[in-house]
Coordinates of C-alpha atoms in Angstrom, one line a residue:
Chain A
M1 CA 167.1 -92.9 36.5
P2 CA 167.7 -89.9 34.2
E3 CA 164.8 -91.1 32.1
K4 CA 162.5 -91.1 35.1
R5 CA 163.6 -87.6 36.1
K6 CA 163.0 -86.2 32.7
H7 CA 159.6 -87.7 32.6
K8 CA 158.7 -86.2 36.0
K9 CA 159.9 -82.8 35.0
K10 CA 157.9 -82.9 31.9
S11 CA 154.7 -83.7 33.6
T12 CA 155.0 -81.0 36.2
S13 CA 155.8 -78.3 33.7
K14 CA 152.8 -79.4 31.7
K15 CA 150.6 -78.9 34.7
R16 CA 151.7 -75.4 35.4
L17 CA 152.0 -74.0 32.0
P18 CA 150.3 -75.9 29.2
R19 CA 152.1 -74.0 26.5
K20 CA 155.5 -74.0 28.0
I21 CA 158.1 -74.8 25.5
E22 CA 161.7 -75.9 26.3
K23 CA 164.0 -72.9 25.9
S24 CA 166.4 -74.4 23.5
K25 CA 163.8 -75.7 21.1
T26 CA 163.9 -74.0 17.6
I27 CA 160.5 -72.5 16.9
I28 CA 161.2 -70.6 13.7
E29 CA 163.7 -71.8 11.1
I30 CA 164.3 -69.9 7.9
S31 CA 166.9 -71.2 5.5
E32 CA 168.1 -69.8 2.2
M33 CA 164.9 -67.8 1.8
H34 CA 164.5 -65.4 -1.1
K35 CA 161.6 -63.1 -2.0
W36 CA 160.9 -60.9 -5.0
F37 CA 158.2 -58.2 -5.4
G38 CA 157.8 -58.5 -9.2
S39 CA 161.4 -58.2 -10.4
F40 CA 162.6 -56.4 -7.2
H41 CA 164.7 -58.8 -5.1
V42 CA 163.5 -57.8 -1.6
L43 CA 164.9 -60.6 0.6
K44 CA 168.2 -62.2 -0.3
D45 CA 169.3 -65.5 1.1
I46 CA 167.9 -65.2 4.6
N47 CA 169.0 -67.7 7.2
L48 CA 167.6 -67.4 10.7
R49 CA 167.0 -69.8 13.5
I50 CA 165.0 -68.6 16.5
S51 CA 164.6 -70.5 19.7
A52 CA 161.4 -70.6 21.7
G53 CA 161.2 -67.7 24.2
E54 CA 163.8 -65.6 22.3
K55 CA 163.2 -61.9 21.9
I56 CA 164.5 -60.5 18.6
V57 CA 164.7 -56.9 17.6
I58 CA 165.1 -56.3 13.9
C59 CA 166.2 -52.9 12.7
G60 CA 167.5 -51.3 9.6
P61 CA 166.9 -48.5 7.2
S62 CA 163.5 -48.2 5.5
G63 CA 163.1 -50.4 2.5
S64 CA 165.6 -52.9 3.9
G65 CA 163.1 -55.7 4.0
K66 CA 162.6 -56.1 7.7
S67 CA 158.8 -55.8 7.7
T68 CA 158.7 -58.1 4.7
L69 CA 160.8 -60.7 6.6
I70 CA 158.4 -60.9 9.6
R71 CA 155.4 -60.8 7.3
C72 CA 156.8 -63.9 5.6
I73 CA 156.6 -65.8 8.9
N74 CA 152.8 -65.8 9.0
R75 CA 152.7 -65.7 5.2
L76 CA 151.1 -62.4 4.7
E77 CA 153.9 -62.3 2.1
E78 CA 154.8 -65.4 0.1
H79 CA 158.5 -66.4 -0.3
Q80 CA 159.6 -67.8 -3.6
R81 CA 162.7 -69.8 -2.7
G82 CA 164.0 -71.5 0.4
Q83 CA 162.1 -72.8 3.4
I84 CA 160.4 -71.4 6.4
F85 CA 159.4 -73.7 9.3
V86 CA 157.2 -72.3 12.1
D87 CA 156.8 -74.6 15.1
G88 CA 157.9 -77.6 13.0
M89 CA 155.5 -76.9 10.1
E90 CA 156.7 -75.7 6.7
L91 CA 154.9 -72.8 5.1
T92 CA 153.7 -73.9 1.7
D93 CA 150.7 -73.1 -0.5
D94 CA 148.5 -75.4 1.7
L95 CA 145.8 -73.1 3.0
K96 CA 144.8 -75.2 6.0
G97 CA 148.4 -75.2 7.1
I98 CA 148.7 -71.4 6.7
E99 CA 145.6 -70.8 8.7
L100 CA 146.9 -73.1 11.5
V101 CA 150.2 -71.3 11.6
R102 CA 148.4 -67.9 11.6
S103 CA 146.3 -68.9 14.6
E104 CA 149.5 -69.7 16.5
V105 CA 151.3 -66.6 15.5
G106 CA 150.0 -63.2 16.7
M107 CA 150.8 -60.0 14.8
V108 CA 150.7 -56.4 15.8
F109 CA 150.7 -53.8 13.0
Q110 CA 152.0 -50.3 12.7
Q111 CA 148.5 -49.0 11.8
F112 CA 146.8 -51.1 14.6
N113 CA 144.3 -52.5 12.0
L114 CA 141.5 -52.9 14.6
F115 CA 138.1 -53.7 13.1
P116 CA 136.3 -50.3 13.3
H117 CA 132.8 -51.8 13.1
L118 CA 133.2 -54.0 16.1
T119 CA 133.6 -53.0 19.8
V120 CA 136.9 -53.5 21.6
L121 CA 135.6 -56.7 23.2
E122 CA 134.3 -58.0 19.9
N123 CA 137.6 -57.3 18.3
C124 CA 139.3 -59.5 20.9
S125 CA 136.8 -62.3 21.1
L126 CA 136.1 -62.6 17.4
A127 CA 138.8 -65.0 16.5
L128 CA 138.2 -67.1 19.6
V129 CA 134.6 -67.7 18.5
W130 CA 135.3 -68.1 14.8
V131 CA 138.7 -69.7 14.7
R132 CA 138.9 -71.5 18.0
N133 CA 135.1 -72.3 18.1
L134 CA 134.7 -71.3 21.7
P135 CA 131.2 -70.3 23.0
K136 CA 130.7 -66.5 23.0
S137 CA 130.6 -66.1 26.8
E138 CA 133.9 -68.0 27.3
A139 CA 135.5 -66.0 24.5
E140 CA 134.5 -62.7 26.1
D141 CA 135.9 -63.8 29.5
I142 CA 139.2 -64.5 27.9
A143 CA 139.1 -61.2 26.0
L144 CA 138.4 -59.3 29.2
K145 CA 141.3 -61.0 30.9
Y146 CA 143.7 -59.9 28.2
L147 CA 142.2 -56.4 28.1
E148 CA 142.9 -56.2 31.8
R149 CA 146.5 -57.3 31.1
V150 CA 147.0 -54.4 28.7
K151 CA 145.1 -52.2 31.3
I152 CA 142.1 -51.1 29.4
P153 CA 139.2 -53.3 30.5
E154 CA 137.0 -50.2 31.0
Q155 CA 137.1 -49.5 27.3
A156 CA 135.6 -52.9 26.3
Q157 CA 132.3 -51.6 25.0
K158 CA 133.8 -48.7 23.0
Y159 CA 134.6 -48.7 19.3
P160 CA 138.2 -48.4 18.2
G161 CA 137.5 -45.0 16.7
Q162 CA 136.8 -43.7 20.2
L163 CA 140.2 -44.6 21.6
S164 CA 143.6 -42.9 21.5
G165 CA 146.4 -44.4 19.3
G166 CA 148.2 -45.9 22.3
Q167 CA 145.0 -47.5 23.6
Q168 CA 144.2 -48.9 20.1
Q169 CA 147.6 -50.5 19.9
R170 CA 147.2 -52.0 23.3
V171 CA 143.8 -53.5 22.2
A172 CA 145.6 -54.8 19.1
I173 CA 148.1 -56.6 21.3
A174 CA 145.3 -58.0 23.5
R175 CA 143.5 -59.2 20.4
S176 CA 146.6 -61.2 19.3
L177 CA 147.2 -62.5 22.8
C178 CA 143.7 -63.8 23.1
M179 CA 144.6 -66.6 20.7
N180 CA 147.3 -67.7 23.1
P181 CA 150.0 -67.6 20.4
K182 CA 153.4 -69.2 20.6
I183 CA 155.0 -66.3 18.7
M184 CA 154.3 -62.6 18.5
L185 CA 155.3 -60.5 15.6
F186 CA 155.4 -56.7 16.0
D187 CA 155.7 -54.6 12.8
E188 CA 156.9 -51.1 13.9
P189 CA 154.2 -51.1 16.7
T190 CA 155.1 -47.6 17.9
S191 CA 155.9 -45.8 14.7
A192 CA 152.4 -44.4 14.2
L193 CA 152.0 -43.2 17.7
D194 CA 152.4 -39.7 19.3
P195 CA 155.5 -39.6 21.5
E196 CA 153.5 -39.5 24.8
M197 CA 151.8 -42.8 23.9
I198 CA 154.8 -44.8 22.9
K199 CA 155.7 -45.6 26.5
E200 CA 152.4 -47.2 27.4
V201 CA 152.7 -49.6 24.5
L202 CA 156.3 -50.4 25.1
D203 CA 155.5 -51.1 28.8
V204 CA 152.9 -53.7 27.7
M205 CA 155.5 -55.2 25.4
I206 CA 158.1 -55.4 28.1
E207 CA 155.7 -57.1 30.4
L208 CA 154.8 -59.5 27.7
A209 CA 158.5 -60.3 27.2
E210 CA 158.8 -61.1 30.9
T211 CA 156.3 -63.9 30.5
G212 CA 158.6 -65.8 28.2
M213 CA 156.8 -65.1 24.9
T214 CA 158.8 -65.6 21.7
M215 CA 158.9 -62.1 20.1
L216 CA 160.1 -60.7 16.8
V217 CA 160.0 -56.9 16.9
V218 CA 160.7 -54.6 14.0
T219 CA 161.4 -51.3 15.7
H220 CA 163.7 -48.3 16.0
E221 CA 163.2 -48.0 19.8
M222 CA 166.7 -48.8 20.7
G223 CA 165.9 -48.4 24.4
F224 CA 163.4 -51.3 24.1
A225 CA 166.1 -53.4 22.3
T226 CA 168.6 -52.8 25.0
A227 CA 166.2 -53.7 27.8
V228 CA 164.4 -56.7 26.3
A229 CA 166.2 -58.2 23.3
D230 CA 168.2 -61.3 23.4
R231 CA 169.5 -60.6 19.9
V232 CA 169.4 -57.6 17.6
I233 CA 169.4 -58.2 13.9
F234 CA 170.5 -55.5 11.5
M235 CA 169.1 -55.7 7.9
D236 CA 170.0 -53.6 4.9
D237 CA 169.2 -54.1 1.2
G238 CA 167.3 -57.3 1.8
Q239 CA 170.1 -59.1 3.7
I240 CA 170.9 -59.8 7.3
I241 CA 174.1 -57.8 7.7
E242 CA 174.8 -58.4 11.4
Q243 CA 173.3 -59.9 14.5
N244 CA 174.5 -59.9 18.1
N245 CA 173.3 -59.4 21.7
P246 CA 172.2 -55.8 22.3
K247 CA 175.3 -54.8 24.3
D248 CA 177.8 -55.8 21.7
F249 CA 175.6 -54.7 18.9
F250 CA 175.4 -51.2 20.1
E251 CA 178.9 -50.9 21.6
K252 CA 180.9 -52.8 19.1
P253 CA 179.2 -52.9 15.7
K254 CA 181.3 -54.8 13.2
H255 CA 180.0 -53.8 9.9
K256 CA 180.4 -50.4 8.3
R257 CA 176.8 -50.1 7.3
T258 CA 175.7 -51.0 10.9
K259 CA 177.9 -48.2 12.2
L260 CA 176.5 -45.8 9.8
F261 CA 172.9 -46.7 10.7
L262 CA 173.5 -46.6 14.4
S263 CA 175.2 -43.2 14.1
Q264 CA 172.2 -41.9 12.2
I265 CA 169.5 -43.1 14.6
L266 CA 171.4 -42.4 17.8
A267 CA 172.5 -38.9 16.6
H268 CA 169.3 -37.1 17.7
Chain B
M1 CA 136.1 -8.4 41.4
N2 CA 138.8 -8.8 38.8
N3 CA 139.4 -12.3 37.7
F4 CA 141.8 -13.7 35.1
E5 CA 139.5 -16.5 34.2
H6 CA 136.7 -15.6 31.9
Q7 CA 133.2 -16.9 32.8
S8 CA 131.1 -18.6 30.1
L9 CA 128.5 -16.2 29.0
P10 CA 125.2 -17.0 27.2
P11 CA 125.3 -16.3 23.5
P12 CA 124.0 -12.8 22.3
R13 CA 120.2 -12.7 21.8
S14 CA 120.7 -12.3 18.0
E15 CA 122.1 -15.9 17.9
I16 CA 119.3 -17.8 19.6
G17 CA 115.6 -18.3 19.2
L18 CA 113.4 -18.1 16.1
L19 CA 114.5 -14.6 15.2
G20 CA 118.2 -15.6 15.4
W21 CA 117.6 -18.7 13.3
L22 CA 115.7 -16.7 10.6
R23 CA 118.4 -14.0 10.4
K24 CA 121.2 -16.6 10.2
N25 CA 119.6 -18.9 7.6
L26 CA 117.1 -16.9 5.5
F27 CA 118.2 -13.3 5.6
S28 CA 122.0 -13.4 6.2
S29 CA 122.9 -11.5 3.0
L30 CA 121.2 -9.6 0.2
S31 CA 121.3 -12.5 -2.2
N32 CA 120.0 -14.9 0.5
T33 CA 117.1 -12.5 1.2
I34 CA 116.2 -12.2 -2.5
L35 CA 116.2 -16.0 -2.8
T36 CA 114.0 -16.4 0.3
V37 CA 111.5 -13.9 -1.0
V38 CA 111.3 -15.4 -4.4
A39 CA 110.9 -18.9 -3.0
I40 CA 108.1 -17.9 -0.7
G41 CA 106.4 -16.1 -3.6
F42 CA 106.7 -19.3 -5.7
L43 CA 105.2 -21.4 -3.0
L44 CA 102.3 -19.0 -2.5
W45 CA 101.7 -19.0 -6.3
L46 CA 101.8 -22.9 -6.5
L47 CA 100.4 -24.4 -3.4
P48 CA 97.0 -22.8 -2.7
P49 CA 95.6 -23.6 -6.2
L50 CA 97.0 -27.1 -6.1
F51 CA 95.5 -27.6 -2.7
E52 CA 92.2 -26.3 -4.0
W53 CA 92.3 -28.6 -7.1
A54 CA 93.5 -31.7 -5.3
I55 CA 91.6 -31.5 -2.0
L56 CA 89.2 -28.7 -1.4
D57 CA 87.1 -28.8 -4.6
S58 CA 87.8 -32.4 -5.5
I59 CA 85.0 -34.9 -6.1
W60 CA 85.2 -38.3 -4.4
M61 CA 81.7 -39.6 -5.2
A62 CA 80.6 -40.1 -8.8
D63 CA 79.9 -42.8 -11.3
S64 CA 81.3 -41.2 -14.5
R65 CA 83.4 -38.3 -15.7
K66 CA 80.3 -36.4 -16.6
E67 CA 78.7 -36.7 -13.2
C68 CA 82.0 -35.6 -11.7
W69 CA 82.2 -32.5 -13.8
A70 CA 78.6 -31.7 -13.2
K71 CA 79.2 -31.5 -9.5
M72 CA 82.0 -29.0 -9.9
E73 CA 81.6 -25.2 -10.0
V74 CA 83.9 -25.0 -13.0
P75 CA 83.9 -28.2 -15.2
E76 CA 87.4 -29.8 -15.2
G77 CA 88.4 -27.3 -12.5
A78 CA 89.2 -29.8 -9.8
A79 CA 90.4 -33.4 -9.3
C80 CA 87.9 -36.3 -9.8
W81 CA 89.2 -38.9 -7.4
A82 CA 86.0 -40.8 -7.8
F83 CA 87.7 -42.4 -10.9
I84 CA 90.7 -43.6 -8.8
K85 CA 88.3 -44.9 -6.2
D86 CA 86.3 -46.7 -8.8
R87 CA 89.4 -48.4 -10.2
L88 CA 91.3 -48.9 -6.9
G89 CA 90.7 -52.7 -7.1
L90 CA 92.3 -52.8 -10.5
F91 CA 95.2 -50.6 -9.4
V92 CA 96.0 -52.8 -6.4
Y93 CA 95.2 -56.3 -7.6
G94 CA 95.3 -56.1 -11.4
F95 CA 93.1 -58.8 -12.9
Y96 CA 93.3 -61.1 -9.9
P97 CA 89.9 -62.8 -9.5
M98 CA 87.6 -60.9 -7.1
D99 CA 86.9 -63.8 -4.8
Q100 CA 90.6 -64.7 -4.4
R101 CA 91.8 -61.3 -3.5
W102 CA 92.1 -62.2 0.2
R103 CA 95.2 -64.1 -0.9
V104 CA 96.9 -60.9 -2.1
D105 CA 95.8 -59.1 1.0
L106 CA 97.3 -61.8 3.2
S107 CA 100.5 -61.6 1.1
F108 CA 100.7 -57.8 1.7
I109 CA 100.4 -58.3 5.4
L110 CA 103.1 -61.1 5.4
L111 CA 105.3 -58.8 3.3
I112 CA 105.0 -56.0 5.8
C113 CA 105.9 -58.5 8.6
A114 CA 108.9 -59.8 6.7
I115 CA 110.2 -56.4 5.9
F116 CA 109.9 -55.4 9.5
C117 CA 111.7 -58.5 10.6
V118 CA 114.6 -57.9 8.2
L119 CA 115.0 -54.2 8.7
Y120 CA 114.4 -53.7 12.4
E121 CA 117.2 -55.3 14.4
K122 CA 116.0 -54.8 17.9
L123 CA 112.9 -57.0 17.4
P124 CA 112.7 -59.6 20.2
G125 CA 113.1 -63.1 18.7
R126 CA 114.5 -61.8 15.5
K127 CA 116.0 -65.2 14.7
F128 CA 112.5 -66.6 14.1
G129 CA 111.7 -63.4 12.2
L130 CA 114.6 -63.9 9.8
M131 CA 113.6 -67.5 9.3
F132 CA 110.1 -66.3 8.5
A133 CA 111.6 -63.8 6.1
I134 CA 113.5 -66.6 4.3
A135 CA 110.4 -68.7 4.1
F136 CA 108.3 -65.7 3.0
P137 CA 108.9 -65.9 -0.8
F138 CA 107.9 -69.5 -0.9
I139 CA 104.8 -68.9 1.2
T140 CA 103.8 -66.0 -0.9
G141 CA 104.5 -67.7 -4.1
W142 CA 102.2 -70.5 -3.1
L143 CA 99.6 -68.0 -1.8
L144 CA 99.5 -66.0 -5.0
I145 CA 99.9 -68.7 -7.7
G146 CA 98.0 -71.4 -5.8
G147 CA 98.2 -75.2 -6.0
L148 CA 98.3 -77.5 -3.0
G149 CA 94.6 -76.9 -2.2
L150 CA 94.4 -73.3 -3.4
E151 CA 92.8 -72.4 -6.8
L152 CA 95.5 -72.0 -9.5
I153 CA 95.8 -68.5 -10.8
E154 CA 97.8 -67.7 -14.0
T155 CA 100.5 -65.0 -13.5
D156 CA 99.1 -63.0 -16.5
K157 CA 96.2 -62.1 -14.1
F158 CA 98.8 -60.3 -11.9
G159 CA 98.9 -56.6 -12.2
G160 CA 98.9 -53.2 -10.5
I161 CA 100.6 -52.4 -7.3
M162 CA 100.8 -56.1 -6.5
L163 CA 102.9 -56.7 -9.6
T164 CA 105.2 -53.8 -8.8
L165 CA 105.7 -55.2 -5.3
I166 CA 106.4 -58.7 -6.6
I167 CA 109.0 -57.5 -9.1
G168 CA 110.5 -54.9 -6.8
V169 CA 110.8 -57.1 -3.7
T170 CA 112.1 -60.1 -5.6
G171 CA 114.6 -58.0 -7.5
I172 CA 115.8 -56.2 -4.4
S173 CA 116.1 -59.3 -2.2
F174 CA 117.9 -61.5 -4.8
S175 CA 120.0 -58.9 -6.5
L176 CA 121.9 -57.9 -3.3
P177 CA 123.4 -61.4 -2.6
I178 CA 124.0 -62.1 -6.3
G179 CA 125.6 -58.6 -6.7
I180 CA 127.9 -59.3 -3.7
I181 CA 129.0 -62.6 -5.1
L182 CA 129.7 -60.9 -8.5
A183 CA 131.7 -58.2 -6.8
L184 CA 133.8 -60.7 -4.8
G185 CA 134.3 -62.7 -8.0
R186 CA 135.5 -59.7 -9.9
R187 CA 138.1 -59.0 -7.2
S188 CA 139.1 -62.7 -7.1
N189 CA 142.7 -63.8 -7.9
M190 CA 141.4 -66.6 -10.1
P191 CA 141.5 -65.3 -13.7
V192 CA 138.7 -67.5 -15.0
L193 CA 136.3 -66.7 -12.3
K194 CA 137.3 -63.0 -12.6
S195 CA 136.7 -62.8 -16.3
L196 CA 133.4 -64.6 -16.1
C197 CA 132.2 -62.0 -13.6
V198 CA 133.6 -59.1 -15.5
M199 CA 131.9 -60.3 -18.7
F200 CA 128.6 -60.8 -17.1
I201 CA 128.6 -57.4 -15.4
E202 CA 129.8 -55.6 -18.5
F203 CA 127.3 -57.3 -20.7
I204 CA 124.3 -56.6 -18.5
R205 CA 125.4 -53.0 -17.9
G206 CA 125.9 -52.4 -21.6
V207 CA 122.4 -53.5 -22.6
P208 CA 119.2 -51.5 -21.8
L209 CA 116.7 -53.1 -19.4
I210 CA 114.1 -52.9 -22.1
A211 CA 116.2 -54.9 -24.5
L212 CA 116.7 -57.5 -21.7
L213 CA 113.0 -57.6 -21.1
F214 CA 112.4 -58.2 -24.9
I215 CA 115.0 -60.9 -24.8
A216 CA 113.2 -62.4 -21.8
S217 CA 109.8 -62.3 -23.6
T218 CA 110.9 -63.5 -27.0
M219 CA 114.4 -64.9 -27.3
L220 CA 114.6 -67.2 -24.2
N221 CA 112.4 -69.7 -26.0
F222 CA 115.3 -70.3 -28.5
F223 CA 117.5 -71.5 -25.6
L224 CA 114.9 -73.7 -24.0
P225 CA 113.7 -77.1 -25.3
P226 CA 110.8 -76.8 -27.7
G227 CA 107.4 -76.9 -26.1
T228 CA 108.6 -75.6 -22.7
Q229 CA 106.3 -73.1 -21.2
F230 CA 108.3 -70.7 -19.2
D231 CA 106.2 -68.2 -17.3
L232 CA 106.6 -64.7 -18.6
L233 CA 106.5 -63.1 -15.1
M234 CA 109.3 -65.6 -14.0
R235 CA 111.4 -64.5 -17.0
V236 CA 110.9 -60.8 -16.1
L237 CA 111.8 -61.5 -12.5
I238 CA 115.1 -63.2 -13.5
M239 CA 116.0 -60.4 -15.9
V240 CA 115.2 -57.6 -13.5
T241 CA 117.2 -59.4 -10.8
L242 CA 120.2 -60.0 -13.0
F243 CA 120.1 -56.4 -14.3
S244 CA 120.1 -54.9 -10.9
A245 CA 122.7 -57.4 -9.6
A246 CA 125.2 -56.2 -12.1
Y247 CA 124.8 -52.6 -10.8
I248 CA 124.9 -53.7 -7.2
A249 CA 128.1 -55.6 -8.0
E250 CA 129.8 -52.4 -9.1
V251 CA 128.5 -50.4 -6.1
V252 CA 129.8 -53.1 -3.7
R253 CA 133.1 -53.3 -5.6
G254 CA 133.5 -49.6 -4.9
G255 CA 132.8 -50.3 -1.2
L256 CA 135.3 -53.1 -1.2
Q257 CA 138.0 -50.9 -2.7
G258 CA 137.4 -48.5 0.2
I259 CA 138.5 -51.1 2.8
P260 CA 142.2 -50.7 3.7
T261 CA 144.5 -53.7 3.1
G262 CA 145.3 -53.7 6.8
Q263 CA 141.8 -55.0 7.5
Y264 CA 142.4 -58.0 5.2
E265 CA 145.9 -58.6 6.8
A266 CA 144.6 -58.3 10.3
A267 CA 141.8 -60.8 9.5
D268 CA 144.3 -63.2 7.8
A269 CA 146.8 -62.8 10.7
L270 CA 144.2 -64.0 13.1
G271 CA 143.7 -67.2 11.1
L272 CA 140.3 -66.4 9.7
T273 CA 139.4 -68.2 6.4
Y274 CA 138.5 -66.3 3.3
F275 CA 134.8 -66.6 3.9
K276 CA 134.9 -65.8 7.6
A277 CA 137.1 -62.8 7.0
H278 CA 134.7 -61.5 4.3
W279 CA 131.6 -62.3 6.2
L280 CA 132.8 -60.9 9.6
I281 CA 135.2 -58.1 8.7
I282 CA 135.2 -57.0 5.1
L283 CA 131.6 -57.1 3.9
P284 CA 130.1 -55.4 7.0
Q285 CA 132.4 -52.5 6.4
A286 CA 132.1 -52.5 2.6
L287 CA 128.4 -52.7 2.6
K288 CA 128.1 -49.8 5.1
I289 CA 130.1 -47.6 2.8
S290 CA 128.0 -48.8 -0.1
I291 CA 124.6 -48.1 1.4
P292 CA 123.8 -44.9 -0.5
G293 CA 124.8 -46.5 -3.8
I294 CA 122.9 -49.7 -3.0
V295 CA 119.7 -47.9 -2.1
N296 CA 120.1 -45.7 -5.2
T297 CA 120.2 -48.9 -7.3
F298 CA 117.2 -50.3 -5.5
I299 CA 115.2 -47.1 -6.1
G300 CA 116.1 -47.2 -9.8
L301 CA 115.1 -50.9 -10.0
Y302 CA 111.8 -50.2 -8.3
K303 CA 110.9 -47.4 -10.7
D304 CA 112.2 -49.5 -13.7
T305 CA 109.5 -52.0 -13.0
T306 CA 107.2 -49.7 -14.9
L307 CA 109.0 -50.8 -18.1
V308 CA 107.3 -54.2 -18.0
I309 CA 104.3 -52.4 -19.7
I310 CA 106.3 -52.8 -22.9
I311 CA 106.1 -56.6 -22.9
G312 CA 102.4 -56.6 -21.9
L313 CA 102.4 -56.8 -18.1
L314 CA 100.3 -54.1 -16.5
D315 CA 101.8 -52.4 -13.5
P316 CA 100.0 -49.4 -11.9
L317 CA 101.1 -47.1 -14.7
G318 CA 99.9 -49.7 -17.3
I319 CA 96.6 -50.1 -15.5
G320 CA 96.2 -46.3 -15.4
R321 CA 96.8 -46.0 -19.1
A322 CA 94.4 -48.8 -19.9
S323 CA 91.8 -47.2 -17.6
L324 CA 92.0 -43.9 -19.5
S325 CA 90.7 -45.6 -22.6
D326 CA 87.4 -46.3 -20.9
A327 CA 84.8 -44.0 -22.5
V328 CA 83.0 -43.4 -19.2
W329 CA 86.1 -42.0 -17.6
A330 CA 88.3 -40.8 -20.4
G331 CA 90.1 -37.5 -20.0
L332 CA 91.2 -37.8 -16.4
A333 CA 94.9 -38.4 -17.1
K334 CA 96.1 -35.9 -14.5
E335 CA 94.4 -37.8 -11.6
V336 CA 95.7 -41.2 -12.8
Y337 CA 99.3 -40.1 -13.3
L338 CA 99.4 -38.1 -10.0
F339 CA 98.1 -41.2 -8.2
V340 CA 100.7 -43.4 -9.7
A341 CA 103.4 -40.8 -9.0
I342 CA 102.3 -40.6 -5.4
F343 CA 102.4 -44.4 -5.0
F344 CA 106.0 -44.6 -6.3
F345 CA 107.1 -41.6 -4.4
I346 CA 105.9 -43.0 -1.1
C347 CA 107.8 -46.3 -1.6
C348 CA 111.0 -44.7 -2.8
F349 CA 111.0 -42.0 -0.2
A350 CA 110.6 -44.7 2.5
M351 CA 113.7 -46.5 1.1
S352 CA 115.7 -43.3 1.1
R353 CA 114.7 -42.5 4.7
Y354 CA 115.5 -46.0 5.9
S355 CA 119.0 -45.9 4.3
L356 CA 119.7 -42.6 6.0
W357 CA 118.5 -44.0 9.4
L358 CA 120.6 -47.1 8.8
E359 CA 123.8 -45.1 8.0
K360 CA 123.3 -43.1 11.2
R361 CA 122.8 -46.2 13.3
L362 CA 125.8 -48.0 11.9
S363 CA 128.1 -45.0 12.5
T364 CA 130.7 -46.0 15.1
E365 CA 132.3 -42.6 15.4
N366 CA 131.4 -39.9 17.8

């Protein structure tokens, strides 16, 4: 009887959301991971387990290794010791495996990194055509759908250079979402934006969080962390110092360095 | 009525119209005025006599230098274009047999079509145009050299404008892809590949083209099995292509260095492979930055084709020099060199204009 019920549940969920992953399933697992830049030990003994659908905010002083950590997850940076599993696949030198992982993991950069020689629509449909091998018209339909979701379908034919910073970052989010990723990485997505544009980007990210996407966000937007995060991770000097749910993290920080950091960023 | 808001007024009269432009650009200060006057004086001194010499008084119909000069008011006082007219066939076709010249003409027409297909993007059915452009070198090679039903013509009969175009077009169209590959190789992470590319580029850049052409005409035989006949023109084509490829490689490398790492990372993060990322993201941007340098190299290559005279091939300049030794026409050097100069100028100026147009068209900023 339980067997049957389980089966039934699985099939219905499959029908509704083809990519739905059970909540408790581990989607990223990092164990005893170290990384060096030359002789500089930038990440030290990182252990992290992230469940599907979890929203993680990573904060810490600059140079603490938080960007490097999330860049290791899609192997923009190579780790030298330890293991990283993404969706059950270990990251190794195998190029095919890396490309597969990258097509399942979306990334949004601080500097947007849109392709300036392509229109907004081409930016979004490019990977669908060349990585997913979809026909151009289908790729553009999908791209338009996601541009609507980030509320800029009317800019589809413009070039990135003609958009404001906030609009560019929303296009960058749409570009990643087009690939229907299982995980989204955000590397300080609002740090390069003028203050009045930060909100429009955060709104898009909050909406995305509500859809159940697994998100890792490096940011200093503590309001965003409180509203969205399941867990806040504090890093310093290449180590994970402390992690907790946002309420306890902000109200009852345990570690001295966490307290110092919070007092500094919350002071102004 | 008193209003706080200020209406937009038309600019003062001194700012608009021809007078405004003149004042602003030619007579804005004392030094500017002096420069303008001197420049106008220089043009007045130079242009009318030149115009008289080259056009008004020039002679177009004559059978020899003496007849030419006899027709002038002052002997040697004007251009004798009759000479160029008489030798035009030689200038264009070199020593290509008279009755086979239609093959060269056809190749010229095909070349113009191919160039148009490659350079003009809005052409309807451009896909077929590009396929034609890829097939063009083979079609033309067959047309010019012969075989398969056409009379065989030795490449030492090639000369003049036709030779310049063959070397120039081959060099330009093959050196760009080879140069790009060399540039990517030089930036590669693989040490062996990288040092091979660096060695090749540095060797070629460190040796004068003339030396390479001599190597092509004399030394290549040492490396080939005895008795192999390797066409001289073919050797020149290879050397000119490799020479300009090394320069293109450095120009493109400069362009590649201008691409922010974020572009590579964004392409990687989307799961694009090395080749797709370069083909779709990196090269289009790098080449756009490199256009002025690439065209500069191409213009240099095109003009360097005149150096083949040293190993015995006769380009327009060589034909001109050879014609001057003809006793019937000797002494008309000015006309010959001016004609050759005009030919090269037209080609190079066209390249320069095209590159400016292309830069403007590819600009994606307002």
